[in-house]
Amino acid sequence: IPETLPAWFIQKYRLLYLHEALYNVHFPESPETLRKALFRLKFEELFYIQLNILKLKYKRKIAFKGCPFPLIGDYFNTFYHQYLPFPLTNAQKRVIKEIRQDCGSGKQMNRLLQGDVGSGKTLVAVMCMLMALDNHYQTCLMAPTEILANQHFTTISEMLKDMGIRIALLIGSTKKKERTEIHQQLADGSLQIIIGTHALLEDVVAFNNVGLVIIDEQHRFGVAQRAKLWHKNNIPPHVLVMTATPIPRTLAMTLYGDLDVSVIDELPPGRKPITTLHAFDTKRQEIFKFIEQELKKGRQAYIVYPLISESEKMDFRNLEEGYQKINEYFLSKGYKTSMVHGKMKAVDKEEEMRLFVTGETQILVATTVIEVGVNVPNASLMVIESAERFGLSQLHQLRGRVGRGAEQSYCILVTGYKLAEDTRKRLEIMVRTNDGFEIAEADLKLRGPGDLEGTQQSGIAFDLKIADIARDGQLLQYVRGVAEAIVDKDPNGELPENEILWRQLKALRKTNINWAAI
């Protein structure tokens, strides 16, 4: 069996030789040699994944020059000194600084911005847009749904309303006449900021000079879709991808290892942690009374039902029955309800959402269409029906729809009595902590990496033979450091002592599609 690591490497990191490791995995001489054999095989498997990612990242940095942003000018400074809605947290300042360094380096930025729900990612995005404008570039923000794109448009227009910046919204339902105008203004450079959905990817959308592309909730887009935005300028624009779905560190290193990662890990001042409770569905009357107490204070509430394609008919019936019961109880007390689900026409959905956002209705009954990006600071209560049917990260996302104002907010997880062991664990974690990263780590351990959102579309197939990203997190971080040291010292693969490493990497690469340049 030919050795796949150089001798100096095996000695330095105290590994068994490959033939020894394979023999002892099958016929271990002792528990200790079995441990060493497993360690060697896991080390190698994770090491080559990281070496591949880092080599490609290095190649991309060399190959793609970025649009230079040397200036911090009037737009940025005026906004910072006069229109900042609230003081930046230290985490926001740190992230803006990292982005500024990237954009000023002359290399193309490819950065992932992670921040828990409500941590202020949109404000960071706005300040990055202003950097692009100061350097005479256009900028675009792409969101996965019309609801979210609309909301970004409203929020950002409000923030920048006194600055004379031209902003437009381009979504599927934009009227033809308006669409033609937007295309024209983008092409002649008079439109500075465009916010939209997949509509931005169409070939007819041509920019005059786009310098920064921001993608929100990036796991909702396929890799090839993201790549389309690259070709909207001769020099590839800087790319900032944002997600409110916290990604465990170990997974981020593997899935998004070719991106630089920034994390906003503190909430703006004045936000109170959300209190989460678990209730059984037999306590329906008490739950209704609790909702009523909150509504009496002038607050609003969400009630969310699962709608999953496999059991759609039954789910739909539950949603409609639930809606009826809620109406029966609350209408008599003078409260109004809206209902939103994916089967509705976009126009009706927008209208129902508008009624809730403006406070004309006090309760929003919905399926998970509200999981991402709906912002109603007055809503202080989230009730999740059949909570046992949701994954941890989805529960966390839904909970993040409340707690956006200064008032104490609550999340009630409603389930039946019969619960499987791992469901019980999930609910306990939700009740115990509001920390998205802790929740994501727990999710990874409970479900394994294969189920996590978007692993298929990010182009890394998790066909690990022996290592396990959830359990071998520490080892993964360690081998990442080892791979970094090798790429730093021998980025072009020229040193004779590393010949085996580069040859083995080449052999392994043939079996993988490489999406990493995207």
XYZ file of C-alpha atoms in Angstrom:
518
model
C 0.000 0.000 0.000
C 1.706 3.226 -1.107
C 2.100 5.883 1.602
C 0.008 9.028 1.073
C 1.872 11.408 3.422
C 5.581 12.408 3.412
C 7.872 10.814 6.019
C 8.777 14.183 7.629
C 5.066 14.925 8.017
C 4.310 11.569 9.665
C 7.136 12.103 12.147
C 6.289 15.734 12.892
C 2.625 15.005 13.681
C 3.342 11.601 15.288
C 1.122 9.584 12.981
C 1.175 5.868 12.197
C 2.249 4.852 8.683
C -0.694 4.113 6.408
C -0.193 0.307 6.205
C 0.083 0.147 10.030
C -3.061 2.243 10.454
C -5.114 0.150 7.996
C -3.936 -3.110 9.583
C -4.742 -1.908 13.118
C -8.163 -0.582 12.192
C -9.086 -4.154 11.197
C -6.941 -6.193 13.630
C -5.983 -3.867 16.496
C -3.156 -5.066 18.743
C -4.561 -2.991 21.633
C -7.137 -0.260 22.295
C -4.274 2.235 22.128
C -3.137 1.185 18.621
C -6.759 1.246 17.464
C -7.036 4.843 18.706
C -3.802 5.787 16.908
C -4.934 4.071 13.700
C -8.267 5.892 13.692
C -6.489 9.166 14.432
C -4.146 8.733 11.461
C -6.989 7.975 9.030
C -9.230 10.793 10.249
C -6.311 13.226 10.267
C -5.479 12.437 6.642
C -9.071 12.628 5.422
C -9.754 16.015 7.008
C -6.292 17.339 6.154
C -6.687 16.830 2.395
C -10.128 18.502 2.409
C -8.625 21.561 4.099
C -5.509 21.552 1.922
C -7.734 21.545 -1.156
C -9.900 24.422 0.095
C -6.910 26.552 1.130
C -4.989 25.937 -2.097
C -8.030 27.004 -4.138
C -8.560 30.022 -1.906
C -4.929 31.049 -2.487
C -5.294 30.545 -6.249
C -8.431 32.642 -6.305
C -6.761 35.475 -4.396
C -3.947 35.540 -6.945
C -6.225 35.182 -9.971
C -8.958 37.688 -9.165
C -8.074 41.309 -8.703
C -10.848 43.211 -6.931
C -12.350 46.641 -7.530
C -10.146 48.933 -5.427
C -11.997 50.885 -2.704
C -9.259 53.272 -1.481
C -11.664 56.014 -0.319
C -13.826 56.413 2.725
C -15.687 59.513 1.610
C -18.750 61.713 2.017
C -21.460 59.064 1.838
C -19.918 56.868 4.518
C -18.899 59.741 6.810
C -22.163 61.679 6.496
C -24.167 58.550 7.333
C -21.867 57.606 10.212
C -21.920 61.053 11.815
C -25.498 62.159 11.091
C -27.851 59.279 10.297
C -26.646 56.236 12.223
C -29.889 54.859 13.790
C -28.081 53.530 16.888
C -24.447 53.317 18.039
C -22.533 50.424 16.479
C -21.649 47.496 18.735
C -17.967 46.534 18.975
C -18.699 43.438 16.896
C -20.207 45.569 14.106
C -17.194 47.909 14.173
C -14.807 44.951 13.955
C -16.669 43.428 10.979
C -16.815 46.746 9.071
C -13.062 47.101 9.615
C -12.421 43.573 8.249
C -14.545 44.305 5.170
C -12.843 47.651 4.646
C -9.404 45.996 4.716
C -10.548 43.373 2.184
C -12.012 45.941 -0.219
C -8.974 48.194 0.008
C -6.455 45.397 -0.596
C -6.777 45.308 -4.390
C -7.865 41.652 -4.137
C -11.430 40.493 -4.570
C -13.307 40.077 -1.276
C -15.205 36.842 -0.712
C -16.540 37.067 2.828
C -19.237 35.292 4.826
C -20.952 37.437 7.461
C -22.608 35.408 10.197
C -24.751 37.101 12.760
C -27.557 35.847 14.899
C -31.081 37.033 14.286
C -31.335 40.751 15.155
C -27.580 41.351 15.522
C -27.548 44.221 13.015
C -26.238 42.683 9.773
C -28.365 45.014 7.615
C -26.697 48.083 9.096
C -23.262 46.609 8.333
C -24.438 45.887 4.769
C -25.603 49.509 4.339
C -22.244 50.874 5.491
C -20.438 48.593 3.032
C -22.727 49.835 0.246
C -21.773 53.416 1.111
C -18.081 52.464 0.836
C -18.773 51.245 -2.722
C -20.658 54.452 -3.563
C -17.794 56.582 -2.221
C -15.546 54.821 -4.735
C -18.001 55.420 -7.622
C -19.274 51.842 -7.869
C -22.847 50.554 -7.944
C -23.941 47.931 -5.478
C -26.694 45.288 -5.264
C -28.330 43.227 -2.546
C -30.041 39.966 -3.455
C -32.560 38.245 -1.142
C -34.296 34.862 -1.589
C -37.936 36.005 -1.308
C -40.003 39.006 -2.379
C -41.107 39.598 1.228
C -37.487 39.852 2.361
C -36.384 41.953 -0.650
C -39.296 44.342 -0.006
C -38.348 44.613 3.611
C -34.689 45.328 2.866
C -35.807 47.965 0.377
C -38.039 49.673 2.960
C -35.417 49.521 5.747
C -32.510 50.723 3.601
C -34.558 53.466 1.862
C -35.606 54.708 5.304
C -32.003 54.739 6.587
C -30.712 56.632 3.540
C -33.763 58.820 2.799
C -32.027 62.172 3.428
C -28.846 61.383 1.508
C -29.994 61.765 -2.091
C -29.018 58.209 -3.040
C -30.943 56.514 -5.854
C -32.255 53.111 -4.759
C -34.614 50.761 -6.624
C -36.347 47.414 -6.047
C -36.393 44.736 -8.738
C -38.517 41.635 -8.073
C -40.637 39.210 -10.094
C -43.763 41.328 -9.677
C -42.152 44.642 -10.763
C -44.274 46.160 -13.570
C -42.848 46.031 -17.104
C -42.613 49.827 -17.526
C -40.805 50.270 -14.184
C -38.537 47.299 -14.979
C -37.463 48.871 -18.297
C -36.631 52.141 -16.496
C -34.592 50.286 -13.851
C -32.631 48.383 -16.533
C -31.912 51.679 -18.282
C -30.742 53.461 -15.111
C -28.557 50.536 -14.059
C -26.873 50.493 -17.442
C -26.226 54.262 -17.521
C -25.009 54.301 -13.905
C -27.617 56.752 -12.538
C -29.056 54.050 -10.225
C -26.657 53.492 -7.314
C -28.219 50.739 -5.210
C -30.471 47.934 -6.453
C -32.231 45.492 -4.125
C -33.972 42.441 -5.515
C -34.592 38.713 -5.787
C -33.500 36.197 -8.473
C -34.745 38.841 -10.937
C -31.274 40.443 -10.614
C -29.692 37.366 -12.226
C -31.480 37.752 -15.568
C -29.236 38.458 -18.537
C -31.076 41.704 -19.325
C -29.878 43.170 -16.004
C -26.634 44.926 -16.960
C -24.762 47.222 -14.559
C -22.660 50.208 -15.510
C -20.049 49.431 -12.867
C -20.995 47.099 -10.014
C -18.367 46.893 -7.275
C -20.102 45.088 -4.408
C -22.638 42.261 -4.354
C -24.374 41.348 -1.088
C -26.322 38.085 -0.876
C -28.690 37.610 2.050
C -29.595 34.183 3.444
C -27.136 32.784 0.958
C -27.976 29.107 1.606
C -31.238 29.683 -0.296
C -29.340 30.225 -3.537
C -27.625 27.585 -5.639
C -23.914 28.005 -6.275
C -24.361 28.498 -10.027
C -26.884 31.277 -9.333
C -24.422 33.149 -7.144
C -21.781 32.817 -9.851
C -23.973 34.696 -12.332
C -23.516 37.906 -10.372
C -19.759 37.646 -10.895
C -20.134 38.210 -14.599
C -21.952 41.514 -14.216
C -18.654 43.420 -14.305
C -15.281 43.024 -16.065
C -13.520 42.983 -12.715
C -15.437 40.578 -10.427
C -17.236 42.606 -7.738
C -16.531 42.114 -4.047
C -18.905 39.513 -2.583
C -20.399 39.593 0.899
C -22.716 36.708 1.755
C -24.819 37.062 4.893
C -26.632 34.462 6.932
C -28.674 34.552 10.124
C -28.485 30.757 10.285
C -25.506 30.294 12.579
C -23.154 27.747 11.064
C -21.042 25.710 13.469
C -17.393 26.706 13.200
C -16.314 23.251 12.081
C -18.886 23.144 9.317
C -18.149 26.702 8.193
C -14.488 25.724 7.807
C -15.421 22.912 5.478
C -18.438 24.253 3.626
C -17.273 27.824 3.352
C -13.574 27.269 3.908
C -12.731 29.312 0.841
C -14.555 32.327 2.270
C -13.193 34.595 4.970
C -15.630 34.521 7.876
C -16.791 37.473 10.001
C -19.065 36.998 12.976
C -21.289 39.554 14.735
C -21.488 37.969 18.137
C -23.237 40.604 20.252
C -26.746 42.054 20.170
C -27.459 45.807 20.054
C -27.899 47.334 23.544
C -31.415 47.368 25.017
C -32.476 44.001 23.595
C -33.826 41.633 26.228
C -33.243 37.874 25.793
C -36.393 36.051 24.660
C -38.015 33.811 27.285
C -38.784 30.396 25.782
C -41.357 27.997 27.265
C -42.484 24.490 26.348
C -46.224 23.745 26.639
C -48.352 20.691 25.789
C -51.233 21.132 23.376
C -53.745 20.108 26.067
C -53.116 23.540 27.675
C -54.624 25.402 24.690
C -56.920 27.643 26.818
C -54.006 28.798 29.008
C -51.921 29.556 25.908
C -54.791 31.645 24.473
C -55.096 33.537 27.778
C -51.366 34.293 27.709
C -51.639 35.591 24.118
C -54.585 37.765 25.230
C -52.516 39.280 28.077
C -49.832 40.349 25.580
C -52.413 41.775 23.140
C -53.968 43.790 25.991
C -50.582 45.508 26.426
C -50.866 46.598 22.778
C -48.451 43.947 21.484
C -48.838 41.522 18.558
C -48.353 37.761 18.216
C -47.332 35.170 15.622
C -48.806 31.663 15.600
C -46.875 29.347 13.270
C -47.961 25.967 11.895
C -45.766 23.447 10.058
C -46.548 22.901 6.387
C -44.403 20.084 5.072
C -44.864 18.725 1.547
C -45.074 15.032 2.582
C -48.111 15.648 4.780
C -49.338 18.830 3.142
C -53.079 18.031 3.043
C -53.205 17.187 6.729
C -51.023 20.162 7.665
C -53.258 22.443 5.654
C -56.306 21.171 7.476
C -54.582 21.771 10.836
C -53.698 25.315 9.774
C -57.259 26.125 8.720
C -58.813 24.505 11.808
C -56.324 26.328 14.014
C -57.154 29.608 12.268
C -60.865 29.052 12.906
C -60.343 28.329 16.615
C -58.100 31.374 17.002
C -60.705 33.562 15.297
C -63.529 32.171 17.438
C -61.636 33.017 20.619
C -60.106 36.376 19.694
C -62.669 38.028 17.404
C -65.201 38.139 20.233
C -62.605 40.040 22.278
C -62.124 42.619 19.541
C -58.819 41.343 18.069
C -58.225 40.738 14.357
C -56.109 38.075 12.660
C -54.214 37.727 9.364
C -53.279 34.434 7.711
C -50.300 33.797 5.414
C -49.238 30.554 3.702
C -47.305 29.563 0.603
C -50.377 28.546 -1.404
C -51.757 32.102 -1.462
C -51.375 34.482 -4.409
C -48.467 36.898 -3.865
C -50.868 39.879 -3.836
C -53.029 38.382 -1.070
C -49.980 37.362 0.928
C -48.506 40.885 0.725
C -51.848 42.404 1.808
C -52.210 40.095 4.847
C -48.585 40.837 5.827
C -49.185 44.577 5.401
C -52.195 44.454 7.762
C -50.015 42.825 10.435
C -46.995 45.098 9.880
C -49.163 48.232 10.189
C -50.879 46.847 13.311
C -54.362 46.620 11.768
C -54.384 42.940 12.707
C -52.918 41.779 16.016
C -52.300 38.084 15.299
C -50.531 36.584 12.299
C -51.296 32.897 11.711
C -48.714 31.552 9.278
C -46.649 28.694 7.961
C -42.867 29.034 7.924
C -42.966 31.637 5.137
C -42.248 34.116 7.930
C -39.109 32.270 9.028
C -36.762 34.752 7.423
C -36.674 38.500 7.603
C -40.085 39.709 8.745
C -39.499 42.629 11.075
C -42.319 43.815 13.366
C -40.760 45.312 16.528
C -44.189 45.451 18.215
C -44.616 41.643 18.034
C -43.597 40.162 21.375
C -44.951 36.615 21.229
C -44.179 33.646 18.960
C -46.267 30.495 19.381
C -44.949 27.492 17.413
C -47.508 24.706 16.947
C -46.248 21.082 16.588
C -42.785 22.350 17.514
C -41.519 18.745 17.538
C -41.702 18.763 13.728
C -39.210 21.592 13.266
C -35.421 21.349 13.262
C -33.419 23.326 15.815
C -32.135 25.967 13.428
C -35.662 26.526 12.090
C -37.061 26.938 15.613
C -34.289 29.427 16.342
C -35.026 31.376 13.149
C -38.732 31.534 13.976
C -38.060 32.647 17.536
C -35.921 35.459 16.113
C -39.028 37.128 14.636
C -39.792 38.477 18.127
C -37.544 40.310 20.584
C -36.902 43.116 18.097
C -38.276 45.890 20.302
C -37.316 46.913 23.831
C -40.155 44.892 25.443
C -39.802 41.417 26.982
C -40.666 38.826 24.335
C -41.765 35.209 24.605
C -41.646 32.070 22.492
C -43.976 29.153 23.314
C -43.167 25.732 21.839
C -46.382 23.692 21.697
C -46.127 19.884 21.313
C -48.083 16.697 21.914
C -47.257 14.490 24.942
C -45.485 11.691 23.073
C -41.980 12.898 22.277
C -38.944 11.015 21.013
C -35.718 11.352 23.007
C -33.900 13.594 20.514
C -37.006 15.809 20.159
C -37.017 16.298 23.909
C -33.322 17.254 23.740
C -34.049 19.774 20.969
C -36.779 21.448 23.010
C -34.605 21.524 26.141
C -31.823 23.297 24.205
C -34.299 25.887 22.884
C -35.659 26.594 26.359
C -32.154 26.810 27.835
C -30.346 29.141 25.425
C -30.771 31.988 22.933
C -27.250 31.536 21.541
C -27.544 30.629 17.854
C -24.043 29.167 17.671
C -24.603 26.848 20.633
C -27.875 25.768 18.983
C -26.153 25.150 15.643
C -23.439 23.008 17.283
C -26.135 20.982 19.067
C -28.047 20.626 15.788
C -24.940 19.323 14.050
C -24.421 16.715 16.788
C -28.076 15.624 16.744
C -28.618 15.476 13.005
C -25.185 15.021 11.476
C -23.812 17.265 8.727
C -25.607 15.610 5.805
C -28.972 17.088 6.796
C -27.759 20.607 7.320
C -29.198 23.096 4.918
C -27.434 23.622 1.678
C -24.587 21.125 1.907
C -25.576 19.608 -1.430
C -25.700 22.891 -3.270
C -22.453 24.185 -1.852
C -20.731 21.507 -3.894
C -19.090 19.552 -1.096
C -20.438 16.065 -0.889
C -20.103 14.760 2.646
C -18.871 11.333 1.726
C -16.369 11.155 4.565
C -15.306 7.560 5.118
C -14.064 7.711 8.665
C -13.990 11.254 10.059
C -17.149 12.905 11.348
C -17.468 16.674 11.220
C -19.757 16.781 14.254
C -17.599 14.615 16.507
C -14.141 15.455 15.189
C -14.500 19.234 15.369
C -11.319 19.792 17.386
C -9.261 17.642 15.046
C -10.668 19.541 12.065
C -9.554 22.858 13.561
C -6.114 21.411 14.241
C -5.594 20.058 10.706
C -6.812 23.349 9.269
C -3.821 24.983 10.996
C -1.477 22.286 9.629
C -2.803 22.809 6.079
C -2.489 26.603 6.433
C 1.167 26.285 7.398
C 1.868 24.195 4.288
C 0.058 26.523 1.881
C 1.808 29.564 3.426
C 5.241 27.979 2.992
C 4.671 26.272 -0.372
C 1.685 27.975 -2.087
C 2.641 26.873 -5.601
C 3.490 23.286 -4.635
C 7.165 23.482 -5.625
C 9.062 22.143 -2.604
C 10.370 18.586 -3.181
C 9.561 17.497 0.401
C 5.859 18.124 -0.276
C 5.737 16.268 -3.572
C 3.660 13.406 -2.148
C 1.108 15.887 -0.711
C 0.432 17.659 -3.998
C 0.371 14.400 -5.977
C -2.165 12.885 -3.584
C -4.275 16.063 -3.645
C -4.357 15.932 -7.447
C -5.515 12.312 -7.366
C -8.266 13.105 -4.857
C -9.404 16.164 -6.804
C -10.298 14.117 -9.852
C -13.177 12.630 -7.891
C -14.596 15.993 -6.771
C -16.270 18.811 -8.653
C -14.662 22.062 -7.642
C -17.149 24.808 -6.914
C -14.729 26.717 -4.734
C -13.954 29.446 -7.264
C -17.525 30.697 -6.896
